mmCIF file of C-alpha atoms in Angstrom:
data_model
loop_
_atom_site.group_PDB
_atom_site.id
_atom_site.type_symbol
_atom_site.label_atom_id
_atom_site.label_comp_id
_atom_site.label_asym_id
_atom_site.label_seq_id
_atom_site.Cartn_x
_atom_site.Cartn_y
_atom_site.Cartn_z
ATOM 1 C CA UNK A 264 -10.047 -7.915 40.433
ATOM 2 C CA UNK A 265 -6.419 -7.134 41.152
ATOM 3 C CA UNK A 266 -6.176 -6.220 37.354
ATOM 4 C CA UNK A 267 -9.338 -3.898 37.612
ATOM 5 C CA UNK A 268 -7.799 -1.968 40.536
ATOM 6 C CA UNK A 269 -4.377 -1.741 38.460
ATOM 7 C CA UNK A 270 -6.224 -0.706 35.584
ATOM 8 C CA UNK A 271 -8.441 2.520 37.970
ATOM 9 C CA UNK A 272 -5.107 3.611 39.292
ATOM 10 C CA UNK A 273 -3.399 4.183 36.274
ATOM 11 C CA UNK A 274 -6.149 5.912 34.471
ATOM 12 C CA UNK A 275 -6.478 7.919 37.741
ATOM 13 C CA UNK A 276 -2.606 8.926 37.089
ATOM 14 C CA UNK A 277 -2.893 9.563 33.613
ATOM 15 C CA UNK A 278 -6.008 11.818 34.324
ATOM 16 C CA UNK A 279 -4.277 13.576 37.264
ATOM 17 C CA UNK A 280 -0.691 13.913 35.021
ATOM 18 C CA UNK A 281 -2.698 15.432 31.869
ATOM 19 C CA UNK A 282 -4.937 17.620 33.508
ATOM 20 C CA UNK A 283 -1.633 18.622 35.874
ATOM 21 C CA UNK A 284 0.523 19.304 32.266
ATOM 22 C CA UNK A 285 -2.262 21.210 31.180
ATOM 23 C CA UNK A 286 -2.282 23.525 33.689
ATOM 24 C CA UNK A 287 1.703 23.758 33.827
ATOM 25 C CA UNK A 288 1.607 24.623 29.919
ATOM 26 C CA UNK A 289 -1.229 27.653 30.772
ATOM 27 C CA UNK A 290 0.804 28.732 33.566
ATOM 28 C CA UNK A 291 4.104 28.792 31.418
ATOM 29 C CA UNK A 292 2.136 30.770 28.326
ATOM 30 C CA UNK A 293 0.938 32.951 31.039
ATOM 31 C CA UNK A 294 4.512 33.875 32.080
ATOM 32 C CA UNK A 295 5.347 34.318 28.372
ATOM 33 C CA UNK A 296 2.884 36.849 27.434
ATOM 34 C CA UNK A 297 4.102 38.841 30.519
ATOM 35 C CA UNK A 298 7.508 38.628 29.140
ATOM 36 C CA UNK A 299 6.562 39.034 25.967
ATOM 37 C CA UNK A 300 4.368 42.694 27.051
ATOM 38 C CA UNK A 301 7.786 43.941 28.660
ATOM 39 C CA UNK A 302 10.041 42.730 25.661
ATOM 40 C CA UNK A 303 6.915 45.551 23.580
ATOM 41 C CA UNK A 304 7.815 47.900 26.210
ATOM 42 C CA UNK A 305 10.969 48.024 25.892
ATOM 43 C CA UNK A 306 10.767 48.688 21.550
ATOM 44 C CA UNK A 307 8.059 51.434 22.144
ATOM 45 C CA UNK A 308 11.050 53.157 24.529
ATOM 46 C CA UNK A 309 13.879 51.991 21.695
ATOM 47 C CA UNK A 310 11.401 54.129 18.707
ATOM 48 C CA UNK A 311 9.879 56.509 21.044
ATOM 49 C CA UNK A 312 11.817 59.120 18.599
ATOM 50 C CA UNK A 313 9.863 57.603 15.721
ATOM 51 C CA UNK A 314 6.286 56.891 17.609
ATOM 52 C CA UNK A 315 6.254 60.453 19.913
ATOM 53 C CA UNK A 316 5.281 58.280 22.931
ATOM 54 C CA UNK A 317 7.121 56.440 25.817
ATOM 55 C CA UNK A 318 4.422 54.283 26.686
ATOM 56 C CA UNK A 319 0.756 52.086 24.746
ATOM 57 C CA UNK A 320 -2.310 52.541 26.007
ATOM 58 C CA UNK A 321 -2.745 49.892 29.182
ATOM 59 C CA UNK A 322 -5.708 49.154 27.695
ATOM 60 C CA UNK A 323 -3.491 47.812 24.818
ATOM 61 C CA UNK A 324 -1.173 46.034 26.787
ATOM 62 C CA UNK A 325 -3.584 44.504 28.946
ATOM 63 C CA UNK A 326 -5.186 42.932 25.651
ATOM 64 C CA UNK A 327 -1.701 41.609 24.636
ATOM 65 C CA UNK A 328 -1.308 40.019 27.861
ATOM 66 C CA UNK A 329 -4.821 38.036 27.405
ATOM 67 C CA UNK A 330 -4.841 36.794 24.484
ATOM 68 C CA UNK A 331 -3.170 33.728 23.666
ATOM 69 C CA UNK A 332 -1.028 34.003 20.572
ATOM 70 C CA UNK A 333 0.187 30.621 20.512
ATOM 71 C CA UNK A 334 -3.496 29.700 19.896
ATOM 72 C CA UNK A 335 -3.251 31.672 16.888
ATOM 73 C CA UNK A 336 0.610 30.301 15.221
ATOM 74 C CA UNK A 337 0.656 26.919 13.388
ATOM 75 C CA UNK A 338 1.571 23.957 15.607
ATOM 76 C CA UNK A 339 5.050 23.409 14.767
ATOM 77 C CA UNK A 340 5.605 26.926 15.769
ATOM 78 C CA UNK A 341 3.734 27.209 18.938
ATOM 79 C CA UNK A 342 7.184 27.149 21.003
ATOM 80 C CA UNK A 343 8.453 30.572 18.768
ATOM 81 C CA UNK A 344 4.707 32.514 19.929
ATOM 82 C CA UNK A 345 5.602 34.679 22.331
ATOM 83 C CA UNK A 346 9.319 35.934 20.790
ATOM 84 C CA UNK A 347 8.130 39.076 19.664
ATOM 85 C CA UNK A 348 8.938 38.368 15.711
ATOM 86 C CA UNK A 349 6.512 38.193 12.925
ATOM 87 C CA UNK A 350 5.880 34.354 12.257
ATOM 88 C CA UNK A 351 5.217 32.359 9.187
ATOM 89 C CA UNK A 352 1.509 31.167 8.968
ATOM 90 C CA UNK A 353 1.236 29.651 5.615
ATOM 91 C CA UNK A 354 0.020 30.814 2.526
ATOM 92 C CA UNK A 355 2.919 33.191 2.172
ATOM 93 C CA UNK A 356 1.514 35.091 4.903
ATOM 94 C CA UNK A 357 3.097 35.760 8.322
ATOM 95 C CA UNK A 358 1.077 36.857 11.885
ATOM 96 C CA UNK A 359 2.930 40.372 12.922
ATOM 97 C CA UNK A 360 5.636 41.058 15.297
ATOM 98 C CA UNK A 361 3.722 41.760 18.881
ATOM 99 C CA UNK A 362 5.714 45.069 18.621
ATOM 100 C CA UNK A 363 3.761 45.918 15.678
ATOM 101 C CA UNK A 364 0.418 44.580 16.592
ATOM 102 C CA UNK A 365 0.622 46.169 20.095
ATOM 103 C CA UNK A 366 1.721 49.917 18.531
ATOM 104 C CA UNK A 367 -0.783 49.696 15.496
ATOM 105 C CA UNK A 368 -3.464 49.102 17.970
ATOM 106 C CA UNK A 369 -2.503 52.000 19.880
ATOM 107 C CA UNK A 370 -2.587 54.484 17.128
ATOM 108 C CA UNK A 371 -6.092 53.728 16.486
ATOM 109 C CA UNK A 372 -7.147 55.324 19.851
ATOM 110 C CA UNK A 373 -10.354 53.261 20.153
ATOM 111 C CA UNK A 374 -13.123 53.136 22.311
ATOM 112 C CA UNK A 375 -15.222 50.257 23.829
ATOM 113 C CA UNK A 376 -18.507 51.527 21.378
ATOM 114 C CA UNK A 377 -16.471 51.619 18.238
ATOM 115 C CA UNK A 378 -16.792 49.630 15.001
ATOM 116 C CA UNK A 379 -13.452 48.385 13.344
ATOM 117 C CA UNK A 380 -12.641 47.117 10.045
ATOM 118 C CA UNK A 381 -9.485 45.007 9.888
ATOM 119 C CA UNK A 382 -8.596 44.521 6.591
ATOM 120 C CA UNK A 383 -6.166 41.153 6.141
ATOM 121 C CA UNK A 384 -7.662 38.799 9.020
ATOM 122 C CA UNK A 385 -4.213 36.748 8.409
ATOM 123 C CA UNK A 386 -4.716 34.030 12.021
ATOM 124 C CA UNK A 387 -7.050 36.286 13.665
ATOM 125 C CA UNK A 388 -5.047 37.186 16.109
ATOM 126 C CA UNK A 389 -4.713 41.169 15.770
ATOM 127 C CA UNK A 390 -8.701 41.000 15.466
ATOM 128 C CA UNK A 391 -8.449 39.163 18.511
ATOM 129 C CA UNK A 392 -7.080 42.005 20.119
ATOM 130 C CA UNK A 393 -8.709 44.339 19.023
ATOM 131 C CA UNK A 394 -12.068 42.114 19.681
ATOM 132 C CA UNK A 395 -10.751 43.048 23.593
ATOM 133 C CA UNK A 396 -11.098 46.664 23.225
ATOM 134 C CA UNK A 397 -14.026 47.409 20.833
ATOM 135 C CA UNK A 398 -17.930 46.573 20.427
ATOM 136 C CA UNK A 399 -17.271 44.911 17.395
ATOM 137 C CA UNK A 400 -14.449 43.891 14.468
ATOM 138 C CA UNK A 401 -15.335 43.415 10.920
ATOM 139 C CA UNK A 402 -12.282 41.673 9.217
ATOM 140 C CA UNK A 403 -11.643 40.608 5.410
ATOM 141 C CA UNK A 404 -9.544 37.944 4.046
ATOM 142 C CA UNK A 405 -8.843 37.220 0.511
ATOM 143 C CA UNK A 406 -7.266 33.941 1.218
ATOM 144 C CA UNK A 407 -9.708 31.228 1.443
ATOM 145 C CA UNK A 408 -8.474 28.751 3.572
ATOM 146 C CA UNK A 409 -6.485 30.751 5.775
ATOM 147 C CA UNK A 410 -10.035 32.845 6.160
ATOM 148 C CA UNK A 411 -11.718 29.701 7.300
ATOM 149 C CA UNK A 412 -9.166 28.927 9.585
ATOM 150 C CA UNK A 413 -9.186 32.311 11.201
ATOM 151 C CA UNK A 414 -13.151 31.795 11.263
ATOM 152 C CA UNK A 415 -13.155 28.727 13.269
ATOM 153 C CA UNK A 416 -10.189 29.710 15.712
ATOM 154 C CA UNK A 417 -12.143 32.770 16.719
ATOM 155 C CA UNK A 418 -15.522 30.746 17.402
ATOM 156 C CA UNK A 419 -13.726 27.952 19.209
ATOM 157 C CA UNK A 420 -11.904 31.081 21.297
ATOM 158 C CA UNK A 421 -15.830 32.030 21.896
ATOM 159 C CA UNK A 422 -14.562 35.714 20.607
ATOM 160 C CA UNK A 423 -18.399 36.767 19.090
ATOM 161 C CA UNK A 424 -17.751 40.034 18.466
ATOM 162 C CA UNK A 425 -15.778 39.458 15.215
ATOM 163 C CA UNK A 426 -17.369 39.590 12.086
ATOM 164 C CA UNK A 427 -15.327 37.644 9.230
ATOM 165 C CA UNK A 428 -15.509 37.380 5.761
ATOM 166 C CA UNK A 429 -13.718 36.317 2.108
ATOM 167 C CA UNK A 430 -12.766 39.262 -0.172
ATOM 168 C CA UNK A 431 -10.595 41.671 -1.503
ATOM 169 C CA UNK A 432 -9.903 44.220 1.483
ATOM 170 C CA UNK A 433 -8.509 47.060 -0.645
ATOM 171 C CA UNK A 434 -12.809 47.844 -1.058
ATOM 172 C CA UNK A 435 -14.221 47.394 2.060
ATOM 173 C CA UNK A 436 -16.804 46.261 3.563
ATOM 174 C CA UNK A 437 -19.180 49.134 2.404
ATOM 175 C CA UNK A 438 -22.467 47.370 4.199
ATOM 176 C CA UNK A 439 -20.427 47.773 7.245
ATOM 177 C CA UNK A 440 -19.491 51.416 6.859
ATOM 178 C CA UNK A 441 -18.972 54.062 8.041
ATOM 179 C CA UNK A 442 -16.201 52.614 10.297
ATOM 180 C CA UNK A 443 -14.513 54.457 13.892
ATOM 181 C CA UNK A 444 -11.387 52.632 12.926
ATOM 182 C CA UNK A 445 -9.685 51.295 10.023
ATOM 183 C CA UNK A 446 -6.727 48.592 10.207
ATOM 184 C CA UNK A 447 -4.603 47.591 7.297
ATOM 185 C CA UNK A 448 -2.318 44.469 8.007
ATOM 186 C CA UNK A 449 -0.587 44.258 4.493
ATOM 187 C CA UNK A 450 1.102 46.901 2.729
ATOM 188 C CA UNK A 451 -0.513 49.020 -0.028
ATOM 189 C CA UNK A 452 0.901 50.514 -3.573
ATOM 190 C CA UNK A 453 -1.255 53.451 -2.208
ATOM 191 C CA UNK A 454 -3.776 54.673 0.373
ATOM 192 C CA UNK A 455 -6.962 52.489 -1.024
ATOM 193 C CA UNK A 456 -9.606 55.808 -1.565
ATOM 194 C CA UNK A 457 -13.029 52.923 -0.484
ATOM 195 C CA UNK A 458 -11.060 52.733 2.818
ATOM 196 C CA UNK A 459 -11.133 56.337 3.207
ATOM 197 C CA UNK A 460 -14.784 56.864 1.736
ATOM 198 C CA UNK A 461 -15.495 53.783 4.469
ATOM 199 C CA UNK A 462 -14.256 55.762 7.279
ATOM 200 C CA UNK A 463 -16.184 58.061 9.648
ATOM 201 C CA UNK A 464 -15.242 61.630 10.189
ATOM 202 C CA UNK A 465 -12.515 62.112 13.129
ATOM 203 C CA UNK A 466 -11.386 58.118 12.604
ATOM 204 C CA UNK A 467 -8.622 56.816 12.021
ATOM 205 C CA UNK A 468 -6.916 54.231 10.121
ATOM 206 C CA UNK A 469 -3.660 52.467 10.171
ATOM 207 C CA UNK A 470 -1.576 51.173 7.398
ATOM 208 C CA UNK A 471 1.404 50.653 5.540
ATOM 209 C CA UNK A 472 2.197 51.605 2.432
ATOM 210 C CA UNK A 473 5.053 51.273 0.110
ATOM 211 C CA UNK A 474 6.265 48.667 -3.033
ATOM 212 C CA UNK A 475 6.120 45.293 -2.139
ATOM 213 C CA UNK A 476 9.173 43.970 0.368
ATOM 214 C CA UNK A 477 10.946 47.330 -0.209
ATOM 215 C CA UNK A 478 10.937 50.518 1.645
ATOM 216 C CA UNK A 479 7.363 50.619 3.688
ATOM 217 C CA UNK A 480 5.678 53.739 5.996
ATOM 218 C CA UNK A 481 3.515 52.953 8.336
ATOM 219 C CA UNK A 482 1.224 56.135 8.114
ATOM 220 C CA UNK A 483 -1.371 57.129 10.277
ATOM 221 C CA UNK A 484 -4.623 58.573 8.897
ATOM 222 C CA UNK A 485 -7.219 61.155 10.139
ATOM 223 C CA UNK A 486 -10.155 61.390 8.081
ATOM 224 C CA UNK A 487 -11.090 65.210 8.805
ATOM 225 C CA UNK A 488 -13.807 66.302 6.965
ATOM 226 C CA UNK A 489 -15.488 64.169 3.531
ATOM 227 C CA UNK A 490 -12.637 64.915 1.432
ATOM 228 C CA UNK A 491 -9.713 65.797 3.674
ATOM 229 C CA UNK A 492 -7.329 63.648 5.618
ATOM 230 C CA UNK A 493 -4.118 64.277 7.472
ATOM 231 C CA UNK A 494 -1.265 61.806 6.682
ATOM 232 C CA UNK A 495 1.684 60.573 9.760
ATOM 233 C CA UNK A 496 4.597 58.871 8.853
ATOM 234 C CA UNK A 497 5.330 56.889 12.232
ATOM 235 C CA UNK A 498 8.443 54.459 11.292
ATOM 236 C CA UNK A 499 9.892 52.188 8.543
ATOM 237 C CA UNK A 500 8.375 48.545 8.373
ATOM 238 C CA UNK A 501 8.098 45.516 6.031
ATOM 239 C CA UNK A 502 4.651 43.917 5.540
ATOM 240 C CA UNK A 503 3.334 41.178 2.872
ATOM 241 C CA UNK A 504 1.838 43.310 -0.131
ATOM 242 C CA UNK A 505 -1.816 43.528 -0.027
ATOM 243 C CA UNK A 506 -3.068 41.392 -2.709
ATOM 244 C CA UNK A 507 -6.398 41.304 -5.147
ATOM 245 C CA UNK A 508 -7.656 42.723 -8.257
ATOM 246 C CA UNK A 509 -6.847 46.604 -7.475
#
């Protein structure tokens, strides 16, 4: 009986320590995406030569502060998620610098009724930000596995507004189209022309494009009319190449 009683209390402790760990480790992740949202603020005021603004969107900022990035980094790496750096997430492919999520977002001037494409799902995680802000995200991922993984991190994160799929972004997703918003999270050779056929008249789209690891742009599109667009060079940055058959 003694033994029985022994045996209740420590299972009581061991319930009372996890759940009371679990709830420390929320608290501290909590903590770090508010210091992480000021470290953002503090490089859109250090490039506010380069971006023309001294401030995101709170909109934007608010969805940087929700969502959990270290749900969206590989394990061993968890400790690392909220340094705003871009972070290896295997397959030679790295999740973005917050900096770069958070300003990219903000470009794209969304609304809560618009349609996004994100081409180069990566973790999920800038679709999971932009899954805060819009009706719904269509994303493409030519990598197989790390598509899958993105796919079942979004589901288990109960984000059902995010569309996913396997394939070659630099075409599309023309059963989609036409898109509010288009987000390219690997650098181009060139401004892919099925994005631009893809995206409605007065959106925008996002993406950088230069050679490879070299010198990048990160340009801003407006799609102005069927065959017109205006082209924004907002600042220097360094992306994985977007890869496929193109």
């Amino acid at each position: 009986m003694r033994s029985m009683r022994i045996l209740f209390l420590l299972l009581v402790f061991l319930t009372t320590f996890c759940v009371g760990s679990l709830a420390e480790s929320e608290e501290s992740f909590t903590s770090a995406r508010e210091e992480l949202v000021q470290k953002i603020e503090e490089d859109v005021r250090s490039t506010r030569f380069y971006i023309d603004k001294e401030s995101l969107d709170p909109k934007v900022m608010a969805a940087m502060r929700s969502v959990p990035r270290h749900e969206f980094v590989p394990r061993s790496l968890r400790s690392y998620a909220y340094e705003n750096r871009p972070l290896a997430i295997g397959y030679g492919q790295t999740i973005s610098q917050p900096f770069i999520v958070a300003l990219m977002t903000d470009l794209l001037e969304v609304a809560p009724t618009d349609r996004v494409l994100e081409v180069g799902t990566g973790s999920g995680y800038q679709a999971a930000i932009l899954a805060q802000l819009v009706q719904r995200v269509y994303t493409i991922e030519i990598i197989e596995p790390l598509a899958k993984e993105a796919e079942e991190r979004l589901e288990r994160l109960e984000m059902s507004n995010i569309k996913t799929r396997i394939g070659d972004g630099y075409y599309g997703w023309s059963e989609a189209a036409p898109f509010d918003a288009i987000i390219v999270t690997a650098a181009a050779g060139q401004i892919p022309p099925p994005l631009i056929r893809q995206l409605k008249e007065g959106g925008r789209m996002v993406i950088p494009v230069g050679s490879g690891f070299q010198t990048q742009q990160l340009l801003l599109i407006t799609k102005e009319g069927e065959d017109r667009i205006t082209t924004r060079q907002i600042l220097p940055v360094v992306f994985v190449p977007l890869t496929g058959s193109h």
